[in-house]
XYZ file of C-alpha atoms in Angstrom:
710
model
C -3.379 -45.135 -13.884
C -2.014 -48.145 -15.355
C -3.614 -49.930 -18.452
C -5.041 -53.107 -15.262
C -6.774 -50.441 -13.789
C -8.356 -48.711 -16.490
C -9.232 -51.628 -18.240
C -11.161 -53.379 -14.230
C -12.786 -48.656 -14.236
C -14.003 -49.409 -17.798
C -15.464 -53.259 -17.214
C -17.304 -52.179 -14.143
C -18.681 -48.768 -15.364
C -20.037 -50.472 -18.213
C -22.388 -53.386 -15.995
C -23.705 -50.252 -13.877
C -24.815 -47.733 -16.830
C -26.371 -50.363 -19.081
C -25.697 -48.799 -21.758
C -25.300 -50.383 -25.228
C -22.634 -48.622 -26.847
C -18.807 -50.206 -26.430
C -16.187 -47.050 -26.237
C -18.521 -45.009 -23.868
C -20.233 -45.083 -20.166
C -22.146 -43.124 -18.117
C -21.733 -40.009 -16.828
C -22.499 -38.026 -14.287
C -20.118 -34.823 -13.798
C -18.597 -32.815 -10.418
C -20.368 -30.098 -9.686
C -23.260 -30.436 -12.181
C -26.372 -32.349 -12.437
C -26.837 -35.412 -14.466
C -27.671 -35.954 -18.298
C -28.850 -39.615 -18.556
C -28.502 -38.539 -23.082
C -24.551 -38.354 -23.290
C -21.767 -40.813 -22.594
C -18.932 -40.258 -22.005
C -15.871 -41.887 -23.822
C -13.853 -43.739 -22.721
C -10.701 -42.739 -22.960
C -11.266 -39.933 -20.451
C -10.778 -42.453 -17.826
C -6.924 -41.866 -19.206
C -6.460 -38.553 -17.892
C -5.728 -36.340 -15.132
C -9.286 -36.205 -11.904
C -8.845 -32.643 -12.204
C -9.513 -32.605 -16.526
C -12.333 -36.053 -16.285
C -14.666 -34.235 -15.976
C -13.480 -31.352 -18.726
C -13.316 -34.204 -21.562
C -16.487 -35.737 -20.890
C -18.165 -32.635 -21.377
C -15.907 -31.888 -24.379
C -15.560 -34.802 -25.804
C -19.169 -36.913 -25.471
C -21.450 -37.708 -27.314
C -25.666 -38.156 -27.506
C -27.083 -41.461 -27.319
C -29.239 -40.991 -30.458
C -26.085 -41.146 -31.940
C -25.174 -44.114 -30.344
C -27.218 -46.509 -29.694
C -28.666 -48.125 -33.334
C -31.627 -49.136 -31.419
C -32.428 -45.735 -30.522
C -35.039 -43.623 -32.928
C -34.057 -39.850 -34.537
C -36.414 -38.664 -37.222
C -37.184 -35.464 -37.807
C -39.939 -32.591 -37.558
C -41.237 -29.641 -39.270
C -42.240 -26.759 -39.690
C -45.160 -24.822 -40.235
C -46.063 -21.478 -41.922
C -49.360 -20.215 -40.436
C -49.615 -17.149 -41.212
C -47.726 -14.507 -43.601
C -46.605 -12.680 -40.832
C -43.687 -15.334 -39.837
C -45.986 -17.417 -37.905
C -45.678 -21.321 -37.343
C -46.408 -24.670 -36.468
C -44.299 -27.809 -36.064
C -46.141 -30.643 -37.213
C -44.699 -34.189 -38.427
C -46.737 -37.936 -38.610
C -44.451 -40.116 -36.680
C -45.191 -39.597 -33.587
C -43.366 -42.789 -32.341
C -39.618 -41.562 -32.816
C -37.827 -41.875 -28.960
C -36.218 -38.536 -30.522
C -36.625 -35.488 -32.927
C -34.485 -33.039 -34.444
C -36.043 -29.758 -36.493
C -34.063 -27.949 -38.415
C -35.554 -24.710 -40.362
C -31.951 -21.763 -40.914
C -32.356 -18.697 -42.988
C -36.017 -18.584 -43.669
C -39.130 -16.072 -42.822
C -39.675 -17.400 -39.041
C -40.801 -13.656 -36.543
C -40.950 -16.256 -33.154
C -40.329 -19.046 -31.720
C -43.555 -21.505 -33.883
C -46.135 -21.725 -31.383
C -46.752 -25.401 -30.310
C -42.506 -25.724 -29.618
C -43.551 -27.412 -25.807
C -45.479 -30.018 -27.024
C -42.368 -31.412 -28.239
C -40.510 -31.387 -24.772
C -39.856 -34.163 -24.424
C -37.968 -35.063 -27.194
C -36.793 -33.077 -28.862
C -33.135 -32.364 -28.797
C -31.977 -30.763 -31.245
C -33.238 -27.150 -32.792
C -31.969 -25.176 -35.495
C -32.904 -22.248 -35.582
C -29.922 -19.934 -37.925
C -30.624 -17.048 -39.983
C -34.562 -16.570 -38.824
C -36.129 -12.862 -37.645
C -36.352 -13.959 -34.608
C -36.310 -11.692 -31.717
C -37.495 -12.915 -28.311
C -36.481 -16.710 -26.939
C -38.215 -16.279 -23.945
C -40.353 -19.011 -23.003
C -37.841 -20.837 -25.008
C -37.156 -23.718 -21.904
C -39.927 -25.429 -21.597
C -37.554 -27.536 -23.916
C -36.166 -29.811 -21.305
C -34.777 -32.365 -22.886
C -33.141 -30.007 -26.165
C -29.426 -30.824 -26.548
C -28.345 -29.082 -28.641
C -29.980 -25.434 -29.732
C -28.557 -22.792 -32.793
C -29.869 -19.011 -32.802
C -27.200 -17.732 -34.881
C -28.149 -14.875 -37.257
C -31.275 -14.088 -35.557
C -32.480 -10.496 -33.533
C -31.649 -11.699 -30.352
C -31.361 -8.080 -27.864
C -31.364 -9.096 -24.716
C -31.349 -13.044 -22.608
C -31.652 -12.934 -18.947
C -30.760 -15.777 -15.820
C -34.286 -16.870 -16.770
C -33.791 -17.959 -20.243
C -32.667 -20.891 -19.834
C -33.522 -22.210 -16.575
C -34.635 -25.584 -16.389
C -32.983 -26.971 -19.576
C -30.494 -29.173 -17.596
C -30.290 -31.309 -20.963
C -28.988 -28.331 -23.184
C -24.930 -28.988 -23.342
C -24.869 -26.936 -26.610
C -25.775 -23.157 -27.023
C -24.944 -21.897 -30.225
C -25.993 -17.136 -30.737
C -22.965 -16.130 -32.265
C -24.221 -12.706 -34.597
C -27.322 -12.691 -32.384
C -26.966 -8.593 -32.752
C -26.991 -9.593 -28.232
C -26.331 -5.947 -26.073
C -27.078 -7.640 -23.055
C -25.927 -10.671 -20.367
C -27.285 -10.727 -17.007
C -25.647 -11.999 -14.932
C -25.968 -16.018 -14.427
C -27.298 -16.076 -17.519
C -25.548 -19.266 -18.249
C -25.062 -21.219 -14.634
C -29.078 -20.179 -13.415
C -30.304 -23.034 -11.522
C -30.054 -26.629 -13.949
C -28.381 -25.409 -16.537
C -25.409 -26.517 -17.049
C -24.291 -25.855 -20.611
C -20.838 -27.192 -22.489
C -20.719 -25.828 -25.071
C -21.460 -21.523 -26.053
C -20.351 -19.866 -29.482
C -21.023 -15.926 -28.498
C -18.665 -14.649 -31.784
C -19.670 -11.476 -33.396
C -21.118 -9.634 -31.110
C -21.007 -6.286 -29.282
C -21.645 -6.926 -25.205
C -22.540 -3.848 -24.330
C -22.998 -4.958 -21.043
C -21.480 -8.738 -20.086
C -21.750 -9.689 -16.560
C -18.803 -12.137 -15.316
C -20.541 -13.691 -13.949
C -21.148 -16.293 -17.111
C -17.420 -16.893 -17.863
C -16.170 -17.200 -13.667
C -18.164 -18.898 -12.228
C -18.498 -21.809 -9.512
C -19.986 -24.415 -10.540
C -19.280 -27.479 -13.214
C -15.993 -28.414 -16.489
C -17.607 -27.432 -19.337
C -15.759 -27.098 -22.412
C -15.216 -23.282 -23.943
C -17.424 -19.921 -24.020
C -15.805 -18.888 -27.527
C -16.245 -15.093 -28.068
C -13.693 -14.876 -30.709
C -14.660 -11.206 -33.160
C -17.257 -9.134 -29.745
C -16.614 -5.974 -28.935
C -17.223 -6.354 -24.548
C -17.448 -4.610 -22.113
C -17.711 -6.295 -19.365
C -18.959 -6.037 -15.576
C -19.671 -7.459 -12.698
C -23.455 -6.270 -10.952
C -22.772 -8.969 -8.006
C -19.786 -8.758 -5.759
C -19.437 -12.332 -4.303
C -17.012 -12.920 -1.694
C -14.817 -15.748 -2.656
C -13.672 -18.419 -0.621
C -10.760 -21.039 -0.742
C -11.026 -25.035 -1.188
C -14.190 -23.951 -4.037
C -13.750 -25.083 -7.129
C -14.270 -21.844 -10.456
C -14.227 -21.772 -13.791
C -13.818 -25.262 -15.755
C -13.147 -24.470 -18.814
C -11.865 -22.026 -21.107
C -13.109 -19.097 -22.494
C -12.338 -18.119 -25.839
C -11.678 -13.991 -26.747
C -9.680 -13.701 -30.253
C -9.702 -10.808 -32.262
C -11.777 -9.238 -29.887
C -11.931 -5.767 -28.342
C -12.133 -6.225 -24.193
C -12.083 -2.417 -22.665
C -11.372 -5.381 -18.636
C -10.287 -8.631 -18.022
C -12.253 -10.507 -16.803
C -10.323 -11.728 -13.657
C -9.936 -7.681 -12.408
C -13.134 -7.015 -12.168
C -13.502 -10.532 -10.132
C -9.912 -9.816 -7.351
C -9.129 -6.576 -8.420
C -7.274 -4.309 -9.872
C -4.348 -3.739 -7.400
C -1.394 -6.383 -7.247
C -1.324 -6.681 -3.623
C -5.153 -8.079 -4.769
C -4.262 -10.205 -7.666
C -1.556 -11.702 -5.480
C -5.159 -13.297 -3.552
C -5.524 -15.575 -6.618
C -3.499 -17.732 -5.601
C -5.672 -18.727 -2.669
C -8.591 -20.143 -4.809
C -8.925 -22.773 -6.431
C -10.011 -21.445 -9.840
C -9.425 -24.644 -12.996
C -9.888 -22.234 -16.856
C -7.850 -20.539 -19.170
C -8.300 -17.395 -21.540
C -7.260 -17.473 -24.829
C -6.206 -14.093 -25.923
C -5.380 -15.063 -29.296
C -5.228 -10.679 -31.016
C -6.738 -9.283 -27.967
C -7.220 -5.808 -28.617
C -6.868 -3.994 -25.424
C -6.004 -0.393 -23.386
C -2.690 -0.792 -22.778
C -4.140 1.212 -19.336
C -3.525 1.222 -15.392
C -5.747 -1.903 -14.690
C -3.352 -4.088 -17.620
C -0.356 -2.610 -16.221
C -1.406 -4.341 -12.398
C -2.341 -7.081 -13.715
C 1.574 -8.065 -16.025
C 2.785 -5.865 -12.423
C 2.352 -8.699 -10.472
C 3.301 -11.927 -10.974
C 4.198 -13.580 -14.769
C 2.751 -17.354 -12.873
C 0.014 -14.905 -11.542
C -0.905 -14.087 -15.410
C 0.395 -17.508 -17.067
C -2.352 -19.744 -14.292
C -5.363 -18.377 -17.066
C -3.429 -16.878 -19.965
C -1.951 -18.625 -22.991
C 1.013 -16.937 -23.816
C 1.545 -16.570 -28.046
C 3.209 -14.036 -30.332
C -0.329 -12.612 -31.351
C -1.778 -12.246 -27.079
C -3.002 -9.403 -27.880
C -2.366 -5.598 -28.625
C -2.437 -2.143 -27.411
C -6.202 -0.288 -28.080
C -4.565 2.911 -26.600
C -2.949 5.006 -25.538
C -0.778 5.992 -29.049
C 2.618 5.006 -27.874
C 1.364 1.935 -26.593
C -0.255 -0.037 -30.534
C 2.855 -0.917 -31.753
C 2.561 -3.600 -28.785
C 2.204 -6.498 -27.296
C 2.240 -8.061 -24.292
C 5.319 -10.312 -25.033
C 7.516 -7.450 -24.815
C 6.606 -6.496 -21.761
C 7.453 -8.851 -19.769
C 10.696 -8.759 -22.405
C 11.230 -5.177 -21.117
C 10.106 -4.429 -18.027
C 10.019 -0.809 -17.829
C 7.646 -0.175 -20.033
C 5.357 -0.831 -17.433
C 5.932 2.546 -16.437
C 3.974 3.931 -19.456
C 0.560 1.977 -18.023
C -1.151 4.645 -16.865
C -4.513 5.312 -15.749
C -6.640 9.625 -15.902
C -8.458 9.287 -12.535
C -10.908 12.485 -12.910
C -13.488 11.536 -9.897
C -12.836 14.180 -7.618
C -9.544 14.911 -8.763
C -9.192 18.943 -8.460
C -9.509 21.208 -12.033
C -5.974 22.636 -11.614
C -4.656 19.322 -11.075
C -3.263 15.827 -13.056
C -4.720 12.772 -11.578
C -2.447 9.651 -12.544
C -2.231 5.771 -11.547
C 0.956 4.303 -11.513
C 1.199 0.442 -10.366
C 4.786 -0.129 -12.354
C 5.250 2.126 -9.228
C 2.341 1.564 -7.383
C 1.062 5.394 -6.858
C -0.422 8.136 -7.943
C 0.999 11.279 -9.238
C -1.151 14.404 -8.649
C 0.191 17.251 -10.455
C -0.516 20.857 -8.838
C 1.826 22.531 -9.964
C 2.240 26.146 -11.034
C -2.198 26.279 -10.760
C -1.280 29.260 -8.360
C -3.693 27.648 -5.290
C -3.568 30.060 -1.562
C -3.697 25.772 -0.421
C -3.350 22.294 -0.252
C -6.468 21.128 -2.674
C -9.412 19.955 0.036
C -9.948 16.549 -1.177
C -8.177 13.718 -3.936
C -9.243 10.444 -5.488
C -9.456 7.452 -4.385
C -6.568 5.113 -4.841
C -5.151 1.368 -3.595
C -1.798 3.539 -4.577
C 0.499 6.288 -2.348
C 0.105 9.245 -3.505
C 2.501 11.372 -4.851
C 1.450 15.434 -4.545
C 3.582 18.044 -6.243
C 1.851 21.491 -5.160
C 5.242 23.333 -6.335
C 5.489 26.885 -7.237
C 2.472 28.059 -6.673
C 1.174 30.424 -3.477
C 0.773 28.220 -0.472
C 1.505 29.883 2.537
C -0.220 27.791 5.538
C 0.382 24.310 4.977
C -2.695 23.019 6.641
C -3.847 19.198 7.688
C -6.137 17.323 4.647
C -7.176 13.470 4.798
C -5.458 12.226 2.427
C -2.049 12.985 4.934
C -1.486 9.661 5.572
C -1.357 8.361 2.306
C 1.453 11.005 1.487
C 4.799 9.482 0.328
C 5.696 12.453 -1.869
C 5.644 16.429 -0.999
C 6.793 19.081 -2.847
C 6.110 22.939 -1.290
C 9.187 24.209 -3.525
C 8.475 27.236 -4.747
C 6.231 27.811 -2.265
C 6.432 30.794 0.228
C 5.405 28.461 3.515
C 5.108 29.933 6.574
C 3.052 27.939 8.378
C 2.391 24.692 8.483
C 0.509 23.233 10.988
C 1.864 20.865 13.527
C -1.537 18.162 13.305
C 0.569 17.660 9.097
C 4.140 16.519 10.198
C 2.122 13.356 12.509
C 0.067 12.485 9.851
C 2.192 11.981 6.913
C 2.709 8.073 7.912
C 3.745 7.103 4.916
C 5.889 10.276 3.901
C 9.542 9.454 2.742
C 10.511 12.955 0.250
C 8.736 16.232 2.254
C 10.294 19.040 -0.275
C 9.974 22.589 1.467
C 12.397 24.873 -0.356
C 12.006 27.918 -0.434
C 9.763 28.622 2.364
C 9.563 31.149 5.051
C 9.266 29.597 7.797
C 9.670 32.326 11.175
C 10.313 29.337 13.305
C 10.347 25.230 13.524
C 7.669 23.397 14.977
C 8.161 20.416 17.510
C 6.171 18.708 15.118
C 8.294 18.292 12.957
C 9.736 15.488 15.235
C 6.927 13.473 13.858
C 9.878 13.003 10.608
C 12.334 11.046 10.225
C 14.693 15.184 9.432
C 15.821 12.936 6.440
C 13.205 13.198 4.994
C 12.918 17.271 5.304
C 14.278 18.874 2.896
C 14.521 23.111 4.181
C 16.501 23.839 0.789
C 19.389 26.944 1.545
C 16.737 29.590 3.449
C 17.788 29.396 6.731
C 15.419 28.589 9.798
C 15.794 30.599 13.122
C 17.463 29.317 15.924
C 17.522 29.631 19.746
C 18.620 28.082 22.372
C 15.816 26.948 23.293
C 15.143 24.856 20.010
C 17.992 22.213 20.720
C 15.875 19.639 19.857
C 16.338 20.315 16.326
C 20.361 19.194 16.692
C 18.973 16.178 18.400
C 16.054 15.259 15.788
C 18.851 16.466 12.778
C 21.935 13.684 14.676
C 18.725 11.114 14.831
C 18.611 10.809 11.397
C 20.759 9.250 8.853
C 21.060 13.249 7.082
C 23.539 14.159 4.627
C 25.619 17.048 3.218
C 23.139 17.819 0.459
C 19.828 18.327 2.706
C 21.103 20.686 5.246
C 19.113 22.379 7.722
C 20.568 26.026 7.893
C 19.877 27.336 11.032
C 19.629 31.384 11.502
C 21.506 31.841 15.632
C 21.849 35.964 16.928
C 25.756 35.720 17.456
C 27.016 33.360 15.162
C 25.343 34.122 11.266
C 23.997 30.864 9.753
C 25.463 27.234 11.199
C 24.161 23.794 9.710
C 22.246 22.764 12.576
C 24.275 20.031 13.750
C 26.869 22.811 15.600
C 25.169 25.973 16.067
C 24.445 25.268 18.961
C 26.490 24.050 20.376
C 28.020 27.971 21.822
C 25.171 27.202 24.083
C 26.131 28.065 27.574
C 24.580 25.497 30.733
C 23.663 26.968 33.392
C 24.151 25.331 37.022
C 20.883 23.979 37.830
C 21.226 22.542 33.570
C 24.409 21.586 35.365
C 23.609 20.202 38.709
C 20.933 18.708 36.822
C 24.200 16.255 35.253
C 25.621 15.379 37.797
C 23.108 14.083 39.551
C 19.949 12.478 37.916
C 21.242 12.745 33.931
C 24.766 10.894 34.704
C 22.729 7.737 36.566
C 19.958 7.503 34.325
C 22.146 7.613 32.069
C 23.816 4.092 33.419
C 20.955 2.876 34.588
C 20.146 4.111 30.645
C 23.016 1.546 29.003
C 22.825 -0.857 31.258
C 18.766 -1.763 29.891
C 20.299 -1.093 26.171
C 22.848 -3.644 27.541
C 19.416 -5.947 28.282
C 17.820 -5.151 25.080
C 19.991 -5.284 22.323
C 21.975 -7.980 23.527
C 20.740 -10.364 20.522
C 22.566 -6.864 18.051
C 25.535 -7.329 19.324
C 25.894 -11.412 18.743
C 24.885 -9.970 15.197
C 26.951 -7.544 14.940
C 29.534 -10.090 16.760
C 29.334 -12.345 13.545
C 30.081 -10.234 10.606
C 33.606 -9.807 11.606
C 34.376 -13.601 13.242
C 35.214 -16.761 11.202
C 32.231 -19.298 10.121
C 33.792 -22.876 12.994
C 31.903 -24.751 9.224
C 32.546 -24.124 6.058
C 31.379 -27.112 4.970
C 27.771 -27.094 4.455
C 26.172 -29.373 3.125
C 22.463 -27.457 2.150
C 22.640 -23.349 1.212
C 19.181 -22.097 3.165
C 17.331 -24.886 5.606
C 13.609 -23.758 4.955
C 11.676 -23.878 8.374
C 7.778 -23.547 8.601
C 4.413 -25.687 9.476
C 3.957 -27.501 7.030
C 0.619 -28.901 8.363
C -0.107 -25.600 8.007
C -2.256 -25.983 2.711
C -1.759 -21.874 2.327
C 1.904 -21.964 3.682
C 3.042 -25.036 2.224
C 1.823 -23.502 -1.335
C 3.776 -20.523 -0.899
C 7.505 -22.360 0.869
C 7.230 -24.465 -2.764
C 6.728 -21.361 -4.423
C 9.527 -19.316 -2.435
C 11.603 -23.149 -3.016
C 11.289 -22.539 -7.065
C 12.835 -19.985 -6.575
C 15.534 -20.046 -5.140
C 16.056 -23.293 -6.778
C 16.365 -21.265 -10.085
C 18.527 -18.263 -8.350
C 21.118 -20.932 -7.782
C 20.408 -21.685 -3.924
C 20.595 -25.329 -2.845
C 17.701 -26.466 -0.335
C 16.484 -28.793 2.190
C 12.861 -28.296 2.218
C 10.766 -31.458 5.188
C 8.782 -33.433 4.552
C 10.140 -33.115 0.539
C 13.829 -34.035 1.791
C 14.220 -35.916 4.652
C 14.197 -39.731 4.280
C 11.363 -41.555 5.278
C 11.747 -43.410 8.618
C 14.086 -39.857 10.258
C 13.203 -38.799 13.767
C 11.893 -35.551 12.787
C 13.088 -34.353 16.314
C 16.649 -36.168 15.980
C 16.758 -34.777 12.644
C 15.790 -31.396 13.334
C 19.057 -30.012 14.964
C 21.963 -31.580 12.039
C 20.162 -30.633 9.005
C 20.689 -27.272 10.038
C 23.260 -27.166 11.222
C 24.468 -28.303 7.384
C 22.851 -25.623 6.707
C 24.170 -22.489 6.111
C 21.431 -19.484 6.305
C 17.846 -20.376 7.714
C 14.698 -19.324 6.273
C 11.939 -19.441 8.502
C 8.810 -18.675 7.736
C 5.815 -17.917 10.438
C 2.231 -18.996 11.007
C -0.253 -18.262 13.478
C -0.569 -21.442 15.659
C -3.876 -23.630 15.419
C -5.760 -24.786 18.667
C -3.486 -23.735 21.417
C -0.356 -25.487 19.418
C 2.561 -23.190 19.281
C 3.799 -25.113 16.515
C 6.224 -27.199 18.172
C 9.066 -27.972 15.378
C 9.165 -23.789 14.147
C 10.050 -23.525 17.821
C 12.787 -25.102 18.286
C 14.302 -25.618 14.522
C 13.881 -21.593 15.537
C 15.927 -22.065 19.133
C 18.331 -24.672 17.372
C 19.097 -21.976 14.812
C 20.158 -19.493 16.957
C 22.443 -21.136 19.094
C 23.917 -22.571 16.187
C 24.775 -19.248 14.485
C 25.692 -17.650 18.148
C 28.285 -19.733 17.944
C 28.670 -19.446 14.045
C 28.165 -22.570 13.381
C 26.225 -20.994 11.024
C 25.480 -17.942 8.802
C 22.635 -16.342 8.849
C 18.949 -16.415 9.601
C 16.750 -14.688 8.200
C 12.543 -14.242 8.796
C 8.902 -14.162 7.331
C 6.214 -13.664 8.686
C 3.395 -15.607 6.807
C 0.916 -14.939 9.346
C 0.380 -12.439 12.790
C 1.989 -9.493 13.213
C 5.336 -9.662 14.442
C 4.874 -8.092 17.171
C 3.302 -11.608 18.218
C 6.093 -13.032 17.330
C 8.248 -10.899 18.758
C 6.986 -12.328 22.053
C 7.407 -15.880 20.328
C 11.548 -15.368 19.581
C 13.327 -13.028 21.754
C 16.208 -12.619 18.679
C 13.373 -12.053 16.649
C 13.443 -7.864 16.994
C 16.965 -7.770 16.574
C 17.144 -9.390 13.688
C 14.209 -6.916 11.807
C 16.376 -4.119 12.942
C 18.711 -5.709 10.732
C 16.523 -6.474 7.338
C 16.439 -9.937 8.330
C 12.690 -10.029 8.300
C 10.251 -9.183 5.721
C 6.305 -9.412 5.806
C 4.249 -10.926 2.639
C 2.120 -7.772 3.075
C 4.278 -6.030 2.047
C 3.954 -3.530 -0.793
C 6.422 -1.497 -0.576
C 9.391 -4.782 -2.000
C 9.138 -8.090 -3.244
C 10.100 -10.899 -1.105
C 10.876 -13.149 -3.101
C 13.897 -10.650 -4.122
C 15.068 -9.443 -0.309
C 15.374 -13.697 0.153
C 18.375 -12.810 -2.438
C 19.145 -9.798 -1.168
C 18.885 -11.255 2.726
C 20.937 -14.089 1.472
C 24.842 -14.985 1.087
C 25.827 -16.495 -2.354
C 25.292 -19.437 -2.980
C 27.997 -21.740 -2.735
C 28.108 -22.902 -6.477
C 30.886 -26.134 -5.987
C 28.054 -27.941 -3.814
C 24.804 -26.130 -5.611
C 23.048 -28.591 -8.051
C 18.912 -29.232 -8.982
C 17.229 -31.061 -6.042
C-alpha cells in the first residue's frame, strides 16, 4: 500500500471513528468483537493485511491513556475484617474510568463489592495476595487489564472470564494453577490479546487454549513452566477457516507433547495435512525441554517446511529430556544429521505381549515387535494398535503351526527362523497384504500349500531346508519363475528320483502324458496365440516406452526440463504444484508452470502443444473432475504429451495422482497403466516413498547449460 493510499485510509478512518487522538483510530478485529475502549496505531495500516489485526492487538492503547478529555482515577481497598475480606472505596464517582492497585497485601478473596464498579473499573492489579478463587470476576465487564499473579488460584475454566469482552491483558504468573479447561481463553465474548501464565505447573492444559478458531492475538506466554498438554474435545478442522493468529512462547519450559501433534495427530502422514489449513500462529520453543520420543520423531521426520511454519528456529530451540543417550542433542542436530531420527522411538506398553518388546520408530514408519527366544508355541494373539507397519520377530521359539491373527495385514516383516514350522494355514499368506519379507529358515514343512501363491516368491526365505516336491506340484516352479528371485534366496525341492534340486529345475524331468500332449495341441496352442494377440493389444503402450529407451530423441534443443500440467482451478493442487516447483527448481530443473510462465494474452489451447514440445519431460498432476468438467486442458495436454513422446519429440512423461484412485485415471488415459508399470506414476498418499524424491529419480538429469532460475 503506497503513502497516498495510506493517507486517504487514515483520513477516512479518523472521520468515521470520531477519535480525538492523533495517530490512532478505532478498530474491530476481523474475527473478534469490537473493543470500543482500545485504539489502534495508524502505522498498523502499513503492515500486510494478514498482520493488521495482530498489529492492533499488540500495539493498541486504551483511550484513557490517549485522550486528555477522559479522567482515570484510583479506587482503594478497605479491609472489613482480619481474615482478608474487603471492599472497594473511593470518593470520586465522576471519573470516566477507575483503577485499583493493591499488591503484596493480605486479600484472601476478591473485594465483596467489586461488581458495583463494573461500568468504570478498567484496571485491577491484585498481585501477591492470598486469593484462592476468582469465580465471579466476570461481572467486571469493562475490565481491560487484570493482574492476579502470585496468588494461589488452583484452576480456571471456560466460565471464569466469559462475559468480559473488554479484557485485553491478563497476568496469571506463579499462581499455582494446575488445571486449564477447554476454551478457557476462547469462550463466548472473551478476546484476550496478551496472556502471561509463566512459572506454573500445569497438570492438565487443554490445547484449545493455544490453538483456536478466532481473531488474532498478540501472545500467550508460558515461560519456565511444566506443562502436560491434553485434548478433551476433539474438533474437526476445516479448510478456509483461520486458526490461531499470535505467538505462543514456551521458552525454558518442559512439555509432554507438541500442541500441534495433539491437534493433527502424530504420524507423518497426518502432519502433512497441516498444509490444508490456514494456521497463522507461531510457537517459540527457546531452551524448551521435551522427550525425544516417537512423537517428536514423527514431527521432525515430516518436512522442514512444515516445521518452520510453526516454530522459530535458533541455536537454543529445544533439547531432549530423554532418553539418556539423546540428552545432549537439540533439534538442529537432527536437521543436520537425519540418521539421529532412528533413535526417536516409543516403547508401547499397552497390549504389548508380556514376553515381547514393542517399539514404534516413525523415521522408518514401523513398529518393531521383538518376541524372539521366548519359548512361544504360536504367534501372539494381539499386538498394540499402531499407524505404522509391523515388523514381528518370533525367531528361535517353538512355533510349529502358524495360524491367522488379526494384525497380519499390517505385517511387513515376519521372522519365523529358528522355529521348526510344520504347518502354515492357507489363510495366512493371503492376509499378508503388506509383506516384504517372510523368514522360514530351519522350517520342517512337509509340503508347500497353494496358499503361498498369494505371496511374491522373492519375499519368502526358506533357507537350506528342503521341501518335498512331486510332479503334481508344478505350480511351485511357475511361482518361483514368476518372481524376481535370486541365488541368495533358494527354494530347495526334495524329489524321489533326483535328490535335492532348486525348484526352478526340479520339475524338468516330469513327463507329460498323452492327454497333456493332446490338450497342448488342440487347446493350448490356439489359446496361446489368442493370448499373444491380447497381450499385444494390452501392452502396446509398454512397447512404445521400451522403444523410447533405444531410439535417439529427435528434439535436442529443449527450452525447459519439465512442463507441469495440472488443473489450475483447484487451490489445493496449486499449493502442491508450487511446492513441487520450488523443489525441482532447487534441484536444478527449469520448469514451465502455467499460468506462471505464460505470456498475458496467449491463447492457451494454441500454446499448450507448443510449450509441451519445448519441454524435455511432462509432469502431470491428476485430480478429479468437478461438476462434470473433465478438465479438458489436462486431457488435451496429456494426449499432446503422449503423441510427442510416441514420436520421440519429448523424453519422458510422469504422472502424480493427487486425487482419486489410479483405476479411475487409467480409464481417462489409456497409456497410464503402462507408465505405472514402468514406475512413472506416483501417488501423493503413498507412505512407502517420498514423492518429490521419486520425481527427481524418474526425471532425466537437468540440462545444466539451459537451466537458470525461473
